[in-house]
Amino acid sequence: MWVDTHAHLHLSAFDPDRDAVVARAREAGVTAWIDPALDVASARRALALAEAYGAGYFVAVGVHPNSVAQAWRGAATLDALRDLAQHPAVVAIGEIGLDYYRDYTPPRQQRAALEAQLALAAEVGRPVILHQRQSVDDLLALLADWVADLRAQGHPLAARPGVLHSFSGDVDQALRAVELGFFVGITGPVTFKNGEVMRAVARAVPLERLLVETDAPFMAPHPHRGRRNEPAWVVWVGRKVAEVRNLAVDEVRRQTTANAQQLFYLPKL
């Protein structure tokens, strides 16, 4: 059994054949996945799908940094996310973070929304799913302060604060995240010919702190690169992690599934 800890199945890219995508995932042994929202409206769509598909369909609720300029309404947005986080399918606050690659939201606004959502995560006791694109150092600095506050309060979330999803930094940055208690999410680029930095990260991070993801419909792994990604293909990510670590695929499967269960308090799968 595999867990794809990041797959945006609520997006319109899956509207034509979502049932078939879910069926292929389950046939491939992917028994659970997490569908992270991009804003309040997409969180509601994801939760409707979780209710329709049932067991194994989990959701994260939050406002993506690239959505902040259009979707962030301060206290009103936080109130909506707080209410949505009470749904039993919600296992995290996300996808939240910082993105300095796209010019959709000024960094100052991104940071304000991120800090508010980190506070919400602490309030509701949910780990965070963190986007970081060309922003890893700034994000780690902000997270260090947040985790220090959690530890000072004796907050249980300090032991499992979240995951740096589709990690895009280097080995040093990944190990700094691990020191703060975070998991590191590995996606399709680990399989790419030019993905040696990601393979180095997959080798260096303790296996007990790795998660495997697709980020579907984006970044399909080799040999499917260039196509719409889907949860069934998380198996290719896991196989590459096993290869670069010289481990059996089953060992990577078992450990990354256990990691997902530990971080997100998923039921036994």
mmCIF file of C-alpha atoms in Angstrom:
data_model
loop_
_atom_site.group_PDB
_atom_site.id
_atom_site.type_symbol
_atom_site.label_atom_id
_atom_site.label_comp_id
_atom_site.label_asym_id
_atom_site.label_seq_id
_atom_site.Cartn_x
_atom_site.Cartn_y
_atom_site.Cartn_z
ATOM 1 C CA MET A 1 0.000 0.000 0.000
ATOM 2 C CA TRP A 2 1.185 3.493 -0.911
ATOM 3 C CA VAL A 3 0.071 6.948 0.233
ATOM 4 C CA ASP A 4 0.269 9.857 -2.206
ATOM 5 C CA THR A 5 0.506 12.760 0.217
ATOM 6 C CA HIS A 6 -0.157 15.448 -2.411
ATOM 7 C CA ALA A 7 -2.589 15.120 -5.328
ATOM 8 C CA HIS A 8 -4.946 17.917 -6.416
ATOM 9 C CA LEU A 9 -7.757 15.679 -7.614
ATOM 10 C CA HIS A 10 -10.296 18.488 -7.227
ATOM 11 C CA LEU A 11 -8.779 20.379 -10.174
ATOM 12 C CA SER A 12 -10.677 20.504 -13.475
ATOM 13 C CA ALA A 13 -7.926 18.505 -15.205
ATOM 14 C CA PHE A 14 -9.556 15.423 -13.680
ATOM 15 C CA ASP A 15 -13.173 16.277 -14.478
ATOM 16 C CA PRO A 16 -13.366 14.071 -17.608
ATOM 17 C CA ASP A 17 -12.228 10.828 -15.937
ATOM 18 C CA ARG A 18 -11.842 11.250 -12.178
ATOM 19 C CA ASP A 19 -13.533 7.906 -11.453
ATOM 20 C CA ALA A 20 -11.014 6.118 -13.673
ATOM 21 C CA VAL A 21 -8.106 7.978 -12.046
ATOM 22 C CA VAL A 22 -9.258 6.885 -8.592
ATOM 23 C CA ALA A 23 -9.741 3.311 -9.815
ATOM 24 C CA ARG A 24 -6.234 3.202 -11.305
ATOM 25 C CA ALA A 25 -4.767 4.517 -8.071
ATOM 26 C CA ARG A 26 -6.424 1.810 -6.026
ATOM 27 C CA GLU A 27 -5.436 -0.867 -8.536
ATOM 28 C CA ALA A 28 -1.810 0.314 -8.223
ATOM 29 C CA GLY A 29 -1.963 -0.106 -4.452
ATOM 30 C CA VAL A 30 -2.329 3.587 -3.645
ATOM 31 C CA THR A 31 -4.853 3.270 -0.855
ATOM 32 C CA ALA A 32 -4.885 6.906 0.286
ATOM 33 C CA TRP A 33 -4.061 10.373 -0.951
ATOM 34 C CA ILE A 34 -4.329 13.933 0.311
ATOM 35 C CA ASP A 35 -5.978 16.585 -1.864
ATOM 36 C CA PRO A 36 -4.620 20.011 -0.836
ATOM 37 C CA ALA A 37 -6.788 23.051 -1.497
ATOM 38 C CA LEU A 38 -5.603 26.261 -3.132
ATOM 39 C CA ASP A 39 -8.262 28.502 -1.574
ATOM 40 C CA VAL A 40 -11.557 28.248 0.295
ATOM 41 C CA ALA A 41 -13.609 27.428 -2.813
ATOM 42 C CA SER A 42 -11.291 24.600 -3.862
ATOM 43 C CA ALA A 43 -11.288 23.281 -0.283
ATOM 44 C CA ARG A 44 -15.037 22.900 -0.519
ATOM 45 C CA ARG A 45 -14.716 21.073 -3.841
ATOM 46 C CA ALA A 46 -12.114 18.723 -2.398
ATOM 47 C CA LEU A 47 -14.285 17.946 0.617
ATOM 48 C CA ALA A 48 -17.255 17.193 -1.621
ATOM 49 C CA LEU A 49 -15.081 14.691 -3.473
ATOM 50 C CA ALA A 50 -13.852 13.163 -0.223
ATOM 51 C CA GLU A 51 -17.444 12.591 0.791
ATOM 52 C CA ALA A 52 -18.238 11.046 -2.596
ATOM 53 C CA TYR A 53 -15.221 8.711 -2.779
ATOM 54 C CA GLY A 54 -15.013 7.779 0.879
ATOM 55 C CA ALA A 55 -12.193 5.834 2.483
ATOM 56 C CA GLY A 56 -8.685 6.949 1.592
ATOM 57 C CA TYR A 57 -9.617 10.406 0.297
ATOM 58 C CA PHE A 58 -8.204 13.051 2.638
ATOM 59 C CA VAL A 59 -8.037 16.826 2.297
ATOM 60 C CA ALA A 60 -5.902 19.780 3.375
ATOM 61 C CA VAL A 61 -7.498 23.224 3.598
ATOM 62 C CA GLY A 62 -5.630 26.478 3.080
ATOM 63 C CA VAL A 63 -4.778 29.312 0.708
ATOM 64 C CA HIS A 64 -1.831 28.779 -1.635
ATOM 65 C CA PRO A 65 0.664 31.666 -1.787
ATOM 66 C CA ASN A 66 -0.132 32.265 -5.443
ATOM 67 C CA SER A 67 -3.834 32.552 -4.563
ATOM 68 C CA VAL A 68 -3.437 35.024 -1.705
ATOM 69 C CA ALA A 69 -3.811 38.222 -3.748
ATOM 70 C CA GLN A 70 -7.207 37.147 -5.072
ATOM 71 C CA ALA A 71 -8.529 34.790 -2.390
ATOM 72 C CA TRP A 72 -7.299 36.078 0.974
ATOM 73 C CA ARG A 73 -9.914 38.038 2.939
ATOM 74 C CA GLY A 74 -8.206 38.114 6.313
ATOM 75 C CA ALA A 75 -10.387 37.105 9.250
ATOM 76 C CA ALA A 76 -13.221 35.977 6.973
ATOM 77 C CA THR A 77 -10.912 33.521 5.212
ATOM 78 C CA LEU A 78 -9.503 32.253 8.510
ATOM 79 C CA ASP A 79 -13.016 31.732 9.864
ATOM 80 C CA ALA A 80 -13.955 29.732 6.765
ATOM 81 C CA LEU A 81 -10.808 27.592 6.983
ATOM 82 C CA ARG A 82 -11.349 27.031 10.712
ATOM 83 C CA ASP A 83 -14.855 25.730 10.017
ATOM 84 C CA LEU A 84 -13.681 23.533 7.128
ATOM 85 C CA ALA A 85 -10.880 22.084 9.273
ATOM 86 C CA GLN A 86 -13.483 20.446 11.505
ATOM 87 C CA HIS A 87 -14.471 18.065 8.705
ATOM 88 C CA PRO A 88 -13.283 14.519 9.498
ATOM 89 C CA ALA A 89 -11.525 14.216 6.111
ATOM 90 C CA VAL A 90 -9.272 17.220 6.835
ATOM 91 C CA VAL A 91 -5.820 16.116 7.995
ATOM 92 C CA ALA A 92 -3.712 19.258 7.401
ATOM 93 C CA ILE A 93 -3.637 22.980 6.729
ATOM 94 C CA GLY A 94 -2.391 23.486 3.205
ATOM 95 C CA GLU A 95 -1.266 24.095 0.640
ATOM 96 C CA ILE A 96 0.357 27.160 2.178
ATOM 97 C CA GLY A 97 3.829 28.669 1.938
ATOM 98 C CA LEU A 98 5.946 31.054 -0.113
ATOM 99 C CA ASP A 99 6.474 31.314 -3.878
ATOM 100 C CA TYR A 100 9.047 33.761 -5.252
ATOM 101 C CA TYR A 101 8.940 32.250 -8.747
ATOM 102 C CA ARG A 102 5.450 33.362 -9.782
ATOM 103 C CA ASP A 103 4.592 37.040 -9.564
ATOM 104 C CA TYR A 104 0.987 36.524 -8.464
ATOM 105 C CA THR A 105 1.156 37.816 -4.877
ATOM 106 C CA PRO A 106 3.726 40.205 -3.346
ATOM 107 C CA PRO A 107 6.007 38.377 -0.895
ATOM 108 C CA ARG A 108 4.897 40.566 1.997
ATOM 109 C CA GLN A 109 1.269 39.514 1.495
ATOM 110 C CA GLN A 110 2.318 35.878 1.136
ATOM 111 C CA ARG A 111 4.167 35.977 4.446
ATOM 112 C CA ALA A 112 1.250 37.614 6.276
ATOM 113 C CA ALA A 113 -1.165 34.944 5.031
ATOM 114 C CA LEU A 114 1.319 32.191 5.840
ATOM 115 C CA GLU A 115 1.845 33.401 9.404
ATOM 116 C CA ALA A 116 -1.917 33.589 9.944
ATOM 117 C CA GLN A 117 -2.380 30.043 8.632
ATOM 118 C CA LEU A 118 0.477 28.694 10.747
ATOM 119 C CA ALA A 119 -1.293 30.153 13.776
ATOM 120 C CA LEU A 120 -4.505 28.489 12.617
ATOM 121 C CA ALA A 121 -2.705 25.142 12.266
ATOM 122 C CA ALA A 122 -1.537 25.412 15.865
ATOM 123 C CA GLU A 123 -5.044 26.356 16.972
ATOM 124 C CA VAL A 124 -6.740 23.383 15.293
ATOM 125 C CA GLY A 125 -3.864 20.946 15.845
ATOM 126 C CA ARG A 126 -3.244 20.085 12.196
ATOM 127 C CA PRO A 127 0.196 19.812 10.530
ATOM 128 C CA VAL A 128 0.983 22.036 7.569
ATOM 129 C CA ILE A 129 1.674 21.232 3.916
ATOM 130 C CA LEU A 130 4.202 23.799 2.715
ATOM 131 C CA HIS A 131 4.874 25.112 -0.763
ATOM 132 C CA GLN A 132 8.356 26.546 -1.291
ATOM 133 C CA ARG A 133 9.505 27.723 -4.694
ATOM 134 C CA GLN A 134 12.711 29.760 -4.830
ATOM 135 C CA SER A 135 11.952 30.622 -1.199
ATOM 136 C CA VAL A 136 13.369 27.798 0.929
ATOM 137 C CA ASP A 137 15.699 29.891 3.105
ATOM 138 C CA ASP A 138 13.050 32.498 3.909
ATOM 139 C CA LEU A 139 10.513 29.786 4.637
ATOM 140 C CA LEU A 140 12.887 27.886 6.928
ATOM 141 C CA ALA A 141 13.646 31.058 8.887
ATOM 142 C CA LEU A 142 9.950 31.692 9.417
ATOM 143 C CA LEU A 143 9.303 28.056 10.333
ATOM 144 C CA ALA A 144 12.158 28.057 12.845
ATOM 145 C CA ASP A 145 10.389 30.804 14.779
ATOM 146 C CA TRP A 146 7.044 29.002 14.575
ATOM 147 C CA VAL A 147 8.465 25.688 15.764
ATOM 148 C CA ALA A 148 10.342 27.422 18.584
ATOM 149 C CA ASP A 149 7.044 28.870 19.774
ATOM 150 C CA LEU A 150 5.347 25.465 19.545
ATOM 151 C CA ARG A 151 8.140 23.865 21.568
ATOM 152 C CA ALA A 152 8.052 26.627 24.189
ATOM 153 C CA GLN A 153 4.317 26.009 24.619
ATOM 154 C CA GLY A 154 4.758 22.231 24.794
ATOM 155 C CA HIS A 155 2.395 22.021 21.825
ATOM 156 C CA PRO A 156 2.024 18.453 20.469
ATOM 157 C CA LEU A 157 2.326 19.788 16.923
ATOM 158 C CA ALA A 158 5.999 20.560 17.609
ATOM 159 C CA ALA A 159 6.722 16.836 17.154
ATOM 160 C CA ARG A 160 5.028 16.687 13.732
ATOM 161 C CA PRO A 161 4.716 20.225 12.359
ATOM 162 C CA GLY A 162 4.340 19.304 8.695
ATOM 163 C CA VAL A 163 5.975 18.604 5.349
ATOM 164 C CA LEU A 164 7.919 20.675 2.846
ATOM 165 C CA HIS A 165 5.959 19.451 -0.133
ATOM 166 C CA SER A 166 7.695 18.733 -3.457
ATOM 167 C CA PHE A 167 10.923 19.831 -1.881
ATOM 168 C CA SER A 168 12.949 22.036 -4.213
ATOM 169 C CA GLY A 169 16.001 22.942 -2.143
ATOM 170 C CA ASP A 170 19.360 21.289 -1.605
ATOM 171 C CA VAL A 171 20.601 18.701 0.884
ATOM 172 C CA ASP A 172 21.646 21.252 3.482
ATOM 173 C CA GLN A 173 18.243 22.917 3.405
ATOM 174 C CA ALA A 174 16.466 19.562 3.590
ATOM 175 C CA LEU A 175 18.439 18.552 6.670
ATOM 176 C CA ARG A 176 17.685 21.903 8.291
ATOM 177 C CA ALA A 177 13.984 21.184 7.761
ATOM 178 C CA VAL A 178 14.394 17.754 9.330
ATOM 179 C CA GLU A 179 16.108 19.312 12.346
ATOM 180 C CA LEU A 180 12.998 21.444 12.836
ATOM 181 C CA GLY A 181 10.877 18.282 12.829
ATOM 182 C CA PHE A 182 9.539 18.483 9.284
ATOM 183 C CA PHE A 183 9.102 15.738 6.726
ATOM 184 C CA VAL A 184 10.396 16.174 3.168
ATOM 185 C CA GLY A 185 8.140 15.423 0.207
ATOM 186 C CA ILE A 186 9.701 13.799 -2.868
ATOM 187 C CA THR A 187 7.966 14.148 -6.248
ATOM 188 C CA GLY A 188 8.474 13.375 -9.935
ATOM 189 C CA PRO A 189 11.673 15.422 -10.471
ATOM 190 C CA VAL A 190 13.610 12.750 -8.532
ATOM 191 C CA THR A 191 13.128 10.580 -11.632
ATOM 192 C CA PHE A 192 14.225 13.203 -14.189
ATOM 193 C CA LYS A 193 17.593 13.067 -15.959
ATOM 194 C CA ASN A 194 18.423 16.490 -14.515
ATOM 195 C CA GLY A 195 17.140 15.550 -11.051
ATOM 196 C CA GLU A 196 20.462 14.752 -9.363
ATOM 197 C CA VAL A 197 19.940 17.337 -6.606
ATOM 198 C CA MET A 198 16.613 15.751 -5.741
ATOM 199 C CA ARG A 199 18.201 12.302 -5.787
ATOM 200 C CA ALA A 200 20.873 13.595 -3.396
ATOM 201 C CA VAL A 201 18.103 14.860 -1.105
ATOM 202 C CA ALA A 202 16.323 11.508 -1.304
ATOM 203 C CA ARG A 203 19.558 9.776 -0.263
ATOM 204 C CA ALA A 204 20.457 12.192 2.533
ATOM 205 C CA VAL A 205 17.189 12.637 4.392
ATOM 206 C CA PRO A 206 16.476 9.861 6.901
ATOM 207 C CA LEU A 207 13.944 7.448 5.444
ATOM 208 C CA GLU A 208 11.798 8.032 8.528
ATOM 209 C CA ARG A 209 11.348 11.640 7.347
ATOM 210 C CA LEU A 210 10.521 11.078 3.667
ATOM 211 C CA LEU A 211 7.106 11.184 2.015
ATOM 212 C CA VAL A 212 6.292 10.328 -1.599
ATOM 213 C CA GLU A 213 3.962 12.532 -3.623
ATOM 214 C CA THR A 214 2.778 13.149 -7.159
ATOM 215 C CA ASP A 215 1.543 16.774 -7.005
ATOM 216 C CA ALA A 216 -0.946 15.578 -9.616
ATOM 217 C CA PRO A 217 -1.799 16.790 -12.199
ATOM 218 C CA PHE A 218 1.687 18.367 -12.327
ATOM 219 C CA MET A 219 5.246 17.009 -12.693
ATOM 220 C CA ALA A 220 4.563 13.471 -13.843
ATOM 221 C CA PRO A 221 7.513 11.153 -13.148
ATOM 222 C CA HIS A 222 9.554 9.391 -15.805
ATOM 223 C CA PRO A 223 8.443 7.447 -17.871
ATOM 224 C CA HIS A 224 5.253 9.547 -17.952
ATOM 225 C CA ARG A 225 6.918 12.974 -17.986
ATOM 226 C CA GLY A 226 4.931 15.525 -19.990
ATOM 227 C CA ARG A 227 1.586 13.848 -19.332
ATOM 228 C CA ARG A 228 -1.056 14.666 -16.762
ATOM 229 C CA ASN A 229 0.131 13.204 -13.468
ATOM 230 C CA GLU A 230 -2.076 11.004 -11.267
ATOM 231 C CA PRO A 231 -1.840 9.231 -7.900
ATOM 232 C CA ALA A 232 -1.162 5.791 -9.387
ATOM 233 C CA TRP A 233 2.208 7.095 -10.554
ATOM 234 C CA VAL A 234 3.479 7.787 -7.035
ATOM 235 C CA VAL A 235 4.800 4.233 -7.307
ATOM 236 C CA TRP A 236 7.449 5.489 -9.792
ATOM 237 C CA VAL A 237 8.605 8.051 -7.250
ATOM 238 C CA GLY A 238 8.867 5.371 -4.579
ATOM 239 C CA ARG A 239 10.806 3.075 -6.888
ATOM 240 C CA LYS A 240 13.352 5.795 -7.639
ATOM 241 C CA VAL A 241 13.784 6.554 -3.928
ATOM 242 C CA ALA A 242 14.418 2.854 -3.339
ATOM 243 C CA GLU A 243 16.925 2.758 -6.193
ATOM 244 C CA VAL A 244 18.985 5.748 -5.047
ATOM 245 C CA ARG A 245 19.035 4.476 -1.461
ATOM 246 C CA ASN A 246 19.798 0.876 -2.516
ATOM 247 C CA LEU A 247 16.734 -0.395 -0.656
ATOM 248 C CA ALA A 248 13.924 -2.779 -1.491
ATOM 249 C CA VAL A 249 10.867 -1.027 -2.888
ATOM 250 C CA ASP A 250 8.716 -2.675 -0.221
ATOM 251 C CA GLU A 251 10.830 -1.103 2.509
ATOM 252 C CA VAL A 252 10.313 2.371 1.031
ATOM 253 C CA ARG A 253 6.609 1.673 0.594
ATOM 254 C CA ARG A 254 6.160 0.515 4.181
ATOM 255 C CA GLN A 255 8.177 3.336 5.718
ATOM 256 C CA THR A 256 6.706 6.192 3.692
ATOM 257 C CA THR A 257 3.213 4.888 4.415
ATOM 258 C CA ALA A 258 4.035 4.748 8.126
ATOM 259 C CA ASN A 259 5.447 8.270 7.873
ATOM 260 C CA ALA A 260 2.226 9.559 6.328
ATOM 261 C CA GLN A 261 0.195 7.878 9.039
ATOM 262 C CA GLN A 262 2.409 9.405 11.720
ATOM 263 C CA LEU A 263 2.336 12.943 10.337
ATOM 264 C CA PHE A 264 -1.310 13.173 9.352
ATOM 265 C CA TYR A 265 -2.813 10.751 11.902
ATOM 266 C CA LEU A 266 -4.236 8.684 9.069
ATOM 267 C CA PRO A 267 -6.137 5.566 10.022
ATOM 268 C CA LYS A 268 -4.358 2.241 9.621
ATOM 269 C CA LEU A 269 -4.409 1.351 5.931
#
